Short mmCIF file of C-alpha atoms in Angstrom, two decimals:
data_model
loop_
_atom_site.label_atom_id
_atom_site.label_comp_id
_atom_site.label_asym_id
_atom_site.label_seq_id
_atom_site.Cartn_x
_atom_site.Cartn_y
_atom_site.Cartn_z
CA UNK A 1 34.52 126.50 129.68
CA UNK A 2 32.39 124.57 126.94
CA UNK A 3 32.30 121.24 126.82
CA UNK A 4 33.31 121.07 123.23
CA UNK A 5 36.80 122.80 124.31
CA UNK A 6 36.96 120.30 126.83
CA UNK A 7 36.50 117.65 124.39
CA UNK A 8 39.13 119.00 122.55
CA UNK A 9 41.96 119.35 125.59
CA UNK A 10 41.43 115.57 126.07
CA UNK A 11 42.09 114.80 122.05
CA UNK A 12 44.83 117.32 122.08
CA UNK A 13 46.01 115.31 125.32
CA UNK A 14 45.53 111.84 123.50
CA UNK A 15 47.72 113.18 120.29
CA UNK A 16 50.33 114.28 122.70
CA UNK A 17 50.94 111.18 124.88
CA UNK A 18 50.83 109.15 121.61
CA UNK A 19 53.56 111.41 120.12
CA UNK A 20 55.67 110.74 122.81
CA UNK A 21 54.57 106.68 123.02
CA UNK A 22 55.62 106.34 119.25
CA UNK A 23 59.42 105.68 118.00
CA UNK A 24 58.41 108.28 114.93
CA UNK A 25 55.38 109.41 113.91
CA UNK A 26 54.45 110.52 109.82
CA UNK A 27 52.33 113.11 108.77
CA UNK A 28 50.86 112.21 104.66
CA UNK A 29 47.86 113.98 103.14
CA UNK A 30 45.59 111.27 101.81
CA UNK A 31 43.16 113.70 100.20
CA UNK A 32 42.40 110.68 96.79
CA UNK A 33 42.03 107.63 98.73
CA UNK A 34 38.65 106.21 98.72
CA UNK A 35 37.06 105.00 101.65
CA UNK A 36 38.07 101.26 101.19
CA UNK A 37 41.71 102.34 100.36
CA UNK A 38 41.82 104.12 103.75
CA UNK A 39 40.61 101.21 105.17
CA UNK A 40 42.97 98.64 103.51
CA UNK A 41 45.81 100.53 104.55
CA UNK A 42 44.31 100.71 108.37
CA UNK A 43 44.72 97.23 108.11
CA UNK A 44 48.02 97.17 106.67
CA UNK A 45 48.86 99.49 109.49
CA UNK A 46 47.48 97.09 112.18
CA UNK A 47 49.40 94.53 111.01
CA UNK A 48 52.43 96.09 111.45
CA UNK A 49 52.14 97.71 114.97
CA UNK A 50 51.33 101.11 113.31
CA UNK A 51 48.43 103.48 113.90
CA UNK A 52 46.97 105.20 111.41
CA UNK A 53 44.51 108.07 112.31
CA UNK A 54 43.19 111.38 111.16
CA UNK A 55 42.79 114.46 113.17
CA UNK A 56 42.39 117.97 113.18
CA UNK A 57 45.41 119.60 111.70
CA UNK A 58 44.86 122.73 114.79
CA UNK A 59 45.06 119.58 117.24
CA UNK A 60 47.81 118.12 116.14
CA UNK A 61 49.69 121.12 115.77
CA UNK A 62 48.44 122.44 119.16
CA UNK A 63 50.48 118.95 120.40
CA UNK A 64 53.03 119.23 118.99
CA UNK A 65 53.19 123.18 120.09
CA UNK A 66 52.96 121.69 123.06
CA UNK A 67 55.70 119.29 122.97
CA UNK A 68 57.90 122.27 121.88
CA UNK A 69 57.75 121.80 118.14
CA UNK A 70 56.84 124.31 115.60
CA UNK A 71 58.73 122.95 112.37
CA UNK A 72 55.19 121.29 111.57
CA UNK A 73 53.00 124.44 111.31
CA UNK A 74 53.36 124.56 107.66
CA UNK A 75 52.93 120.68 107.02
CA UNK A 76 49.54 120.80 108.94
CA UNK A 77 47.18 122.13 106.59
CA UNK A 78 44.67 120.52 104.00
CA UNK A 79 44.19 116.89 104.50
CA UNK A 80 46.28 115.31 107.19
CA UNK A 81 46.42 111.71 108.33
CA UNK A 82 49.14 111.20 111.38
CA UNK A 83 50.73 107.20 111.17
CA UNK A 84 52.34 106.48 114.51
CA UNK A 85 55.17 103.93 114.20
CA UNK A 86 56.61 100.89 116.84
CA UNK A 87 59.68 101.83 115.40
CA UNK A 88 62.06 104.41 113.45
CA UNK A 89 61.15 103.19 109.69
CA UNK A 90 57.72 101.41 109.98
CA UNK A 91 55.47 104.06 109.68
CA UNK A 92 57.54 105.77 106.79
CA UNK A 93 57.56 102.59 105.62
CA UNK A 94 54.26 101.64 105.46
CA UNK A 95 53.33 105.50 104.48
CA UNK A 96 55.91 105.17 101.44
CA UNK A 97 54.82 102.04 100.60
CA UNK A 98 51.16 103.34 100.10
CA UNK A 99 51.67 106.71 98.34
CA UNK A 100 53.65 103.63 95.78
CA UNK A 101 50.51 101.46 96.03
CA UNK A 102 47.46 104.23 95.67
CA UNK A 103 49.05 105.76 92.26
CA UNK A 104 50.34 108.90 94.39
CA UNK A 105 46.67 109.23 96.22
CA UNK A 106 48.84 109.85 99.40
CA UNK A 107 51.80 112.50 99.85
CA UNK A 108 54.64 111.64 102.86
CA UNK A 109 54.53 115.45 103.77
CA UNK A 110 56.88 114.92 106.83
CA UNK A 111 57.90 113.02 110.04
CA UNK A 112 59.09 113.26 113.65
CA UNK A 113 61.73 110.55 114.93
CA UNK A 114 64.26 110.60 117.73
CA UNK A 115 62.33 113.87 119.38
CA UNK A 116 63.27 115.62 115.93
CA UNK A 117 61.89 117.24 112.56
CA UNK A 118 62.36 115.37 109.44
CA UNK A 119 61.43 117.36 106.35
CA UNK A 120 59.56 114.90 103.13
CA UNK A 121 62.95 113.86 101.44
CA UNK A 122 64.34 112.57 105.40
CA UNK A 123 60.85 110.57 105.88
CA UNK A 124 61.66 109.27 102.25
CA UNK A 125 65.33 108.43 103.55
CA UNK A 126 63.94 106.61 106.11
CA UNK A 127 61.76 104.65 104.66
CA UNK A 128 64.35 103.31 102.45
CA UNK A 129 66.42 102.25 106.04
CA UNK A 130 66.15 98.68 106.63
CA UNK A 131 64.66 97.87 109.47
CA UNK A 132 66.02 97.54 113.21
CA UNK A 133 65.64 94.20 113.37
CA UNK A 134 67.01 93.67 109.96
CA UNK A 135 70.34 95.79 110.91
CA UNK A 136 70.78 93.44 114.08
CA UNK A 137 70.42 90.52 111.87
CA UNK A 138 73.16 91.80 109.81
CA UNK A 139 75.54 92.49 112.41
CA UNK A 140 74.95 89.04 113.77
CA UNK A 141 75.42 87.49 110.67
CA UNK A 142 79.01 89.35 110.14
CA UNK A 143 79.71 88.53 113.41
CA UNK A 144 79.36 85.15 113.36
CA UNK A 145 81.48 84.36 109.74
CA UNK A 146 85.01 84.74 111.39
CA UNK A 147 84.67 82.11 113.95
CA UNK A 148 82.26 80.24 111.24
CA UNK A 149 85.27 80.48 108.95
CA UNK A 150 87.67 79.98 111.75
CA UNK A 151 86.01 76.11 112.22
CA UNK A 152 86.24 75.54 108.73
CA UNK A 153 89.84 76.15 108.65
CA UNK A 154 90.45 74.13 111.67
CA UNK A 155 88.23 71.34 109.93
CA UNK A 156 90.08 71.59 106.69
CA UNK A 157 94.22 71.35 108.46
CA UNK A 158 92.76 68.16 110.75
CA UNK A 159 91.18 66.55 107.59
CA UNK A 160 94.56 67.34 106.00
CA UNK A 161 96.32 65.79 109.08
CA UNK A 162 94.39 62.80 108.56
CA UNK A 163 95.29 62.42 104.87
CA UNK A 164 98.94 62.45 105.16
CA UNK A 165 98.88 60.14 107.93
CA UNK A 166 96.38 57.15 105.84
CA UNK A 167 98.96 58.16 102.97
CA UNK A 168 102.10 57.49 105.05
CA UNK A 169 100.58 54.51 106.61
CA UNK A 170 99.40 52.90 103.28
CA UNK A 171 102.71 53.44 102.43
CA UNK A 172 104.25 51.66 105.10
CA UNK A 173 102.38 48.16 105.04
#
């Protein structure tokens, strides 16, 4: 065997294990962005946990061909930049976020999260999610205003109770 299909078993190998490292992974053609676009959004990427790389489109689709997954055959052609994401909305985030930035220079074309497909309008969907830590927020937050409310009532009848009684004893002397 060459070495250059070697070479090419151990990238297919590195595309796989980072497919199945990443909470969701985007696929966006990027064919406008200039070169210090592609590296402000690397950045941006960075910053938020996310990996943004380019590889062959026959690699990535040999992974994922690999991993059992055909429904990105037709996504992988022309330009094709993969974002792995820490979580289930970063990368579609940060992807959607972009294509908004860059005047349309980059295209979500698709995603993968939870082990599934998820065709352009899903990976739009999902970028418009709020965040995981942002829903557990939330459901802290309602959790917490009965028994927030709760202590204001109690606050409220004793503050009440002690009104009537200063009344009744102002009264009295």
């Amino acid at each position: 065997m060459s070495a250059n299909f070697e070479a090419k078993k151990v990238v297919v190998e590195e595309i796989t294990n980072k497919i199945k490292a990443a909470k969701s992974v985007v696929l966006v053609d990027y064919n406008k962005l200039t070169v210090a676009e592609v590296s402000e959004l690397r950045n941006k990427c960075r910053q938020a946990n996310c990996e943004y790389k380019v590889y062959k489109n026959t690699l990535v689709r040999k992974a994922f061909n690999d991993l059992g997954f055909k429904d990105f055959d037709a996504d992988l052609n022309g330009p094709t930049a993969v974002a792995f994401g820490v979580d289930e909305t970063s990368a579609a985030k940060l992807m959607s976020e972009a294509a908004k930035t860059y005047d349309s220079k980059i295209v979500v074309k698709s995603a993968f999260v939870d082990n599934a497909y998820v065709d352009k309008a899903g990976a739009k969907a999902l970028a418009s999610m709020p965040s995981r830590e942002e829903l557990v927020a939330k459901m802290l937050g309602s959790l917490q205003a009965p028994i927030s409310n709760f202590a204001g009532v109690l606050g409220n009848l004793m503050s009440g109770i002690v009104r009537v009684l200063n009344a009744v004893a102002q009264k009295q002397s």
